[in-house]
Amino acid sequence: MKSRKGYSLNRREFLQVSAMTTAGIMASGMSLSQAIWAQESSKGGILRVRSYADINKLDPGFYQNAYNVDVMNCIYSKLIHYKPGSEWETELQAAEWIEQVDPTHIRFKLREGIMFTGGYGEMTAEDVKFSFERVIEHNSPVKDDWGPLDHVEVEDDYTGVIVLKSPFEPLWNVTLPYGVGHIVSKKAVLEATEDGGDFGMEPPSFSGPYILDEWRPNQVVILKRNPEWTGPKPGFDEIRILPIGDPRTAETAYRSGDLDFTHISLSTLDEFKSNPPQDTVIEERPSLYYVYVGMNTENPKLQDINVRRAVQWAINVPQLLEVGYFGQAEVATGMVAPGLVGHREQALIPPEGDLEKAREYLREAGAEGISLRIDVLNESKFTAMAEMLQAQLGQIGITLEIDVQDPGSFWSIGMESEGDRWQDMELILQRFSMVPDPYYATTFFTCEQVGNWNWERFCNERFDELNAEAVTVQDEEERAEMYREMQDLLEESGAYRFLTHEGSPFVYRESVMTPATRPDGRPLFRFFDPV
């Protein structure tokens, strides 16, 4: 499906593989997969890449964070996937074809011969039905990715219809090509879990070009070619993913030859450009990440909106970006990046803030001299920004304590399922990933998400109404205005100060491989090719 204006996918197009190419190969007596593998028999070797955190959930129906999806993209299959390149487009993967029949019905046919490992047989439409419906049935924390899914009708072994309760615009650029779109084996999951629920870090079967061969927590994820894979031969025999939280450490590992591909920090981009390592290509991509300072509205110290507003107005965003990104990152106006539906031209609070306004709010709350704590991820850019924030809040009389945490601890702070830590959370310097639809960001700030991903515990009836309605609106400008209002509501709550969308520069060894990434630079390891 071709993108419209570079960000919204045309869900009306009928997707299909090239029949002429397939027919030509079949006429020679050779299967499509045999022909492709024969042509690519010289491919091989080990690819060494970096992830900014270690995996912690490999069930696509209950996925957490983009770094888990990076691995799931390799070990499972889905109907469609993001096409590598500079434009937001999708391509067929497990589907032979897929079409939107009407606003609430999407009909598909699976490609034949996709096998599940472990003797679980061929992928069928029943597996698609099971994979999609279990997300709703088990009340997954990411069930909103499926929006108004009602059920999947199975017509035969390969054909089915996705039935929605109401139109859902994000289905084509969030649901199907991203996390919950992956298809698992019904038989394997039922055997592993009895009720078809979350299997966590123990996938019972694989269906992608790679399998999870080994996982050494906080050390390495090793993926190896799937011997039962019948599709195009993957580029590398083995992919080793090293979890390295701090970009500086990753850059050192790359310079020393321990990595073939890694993202680098904006603060060192100029250094890499002026003195690039040998055999290195540097690419810059716009990022969809959104970084912000959030505040727990239910914490006793922050229940008064005037305290939260004092913090908002005391924050000088350009100063934070100067120390965190060496001036290489642009100021954000909200959670929706430029080029996406719903991007705001400016925030309600000016980037530089206003110290006098901040002091007025603090006096109105009677909270002069208050002490607060901020949780930050153990990365140099975040700790540097936290220290600057500490100085900024100090100018209005707020003492700020900085609590630096490793990824394993940080990513469970606001989850009620992980205990009572959320009650102690005060401020947080947060960074969330995005895909090319504003719904993917806004849906995590609804009332229903409080205690899951809504760590600020923001709850607004109007916000929830807009979030539910916007996914049904086809008029682009009308939909954009709704998302702009939603970002206004977030900011007006006092619980958010949006900082930046960062950037996405990466480096790779041109003698080793040609990378494949989404337009925002997110790696698609499944499609990396050796040179």
Tab-separated table of C-alpha atoms in Angstrom, residues 366 384 438:
chain	number	residue	atom	x	y	z
A	366	GLY	CA	1.591	26.945	49.040
A	384	ALA	CA	22.543	15.160	31.795
A	438	PRO	CA	-1.106	9.369	16.259
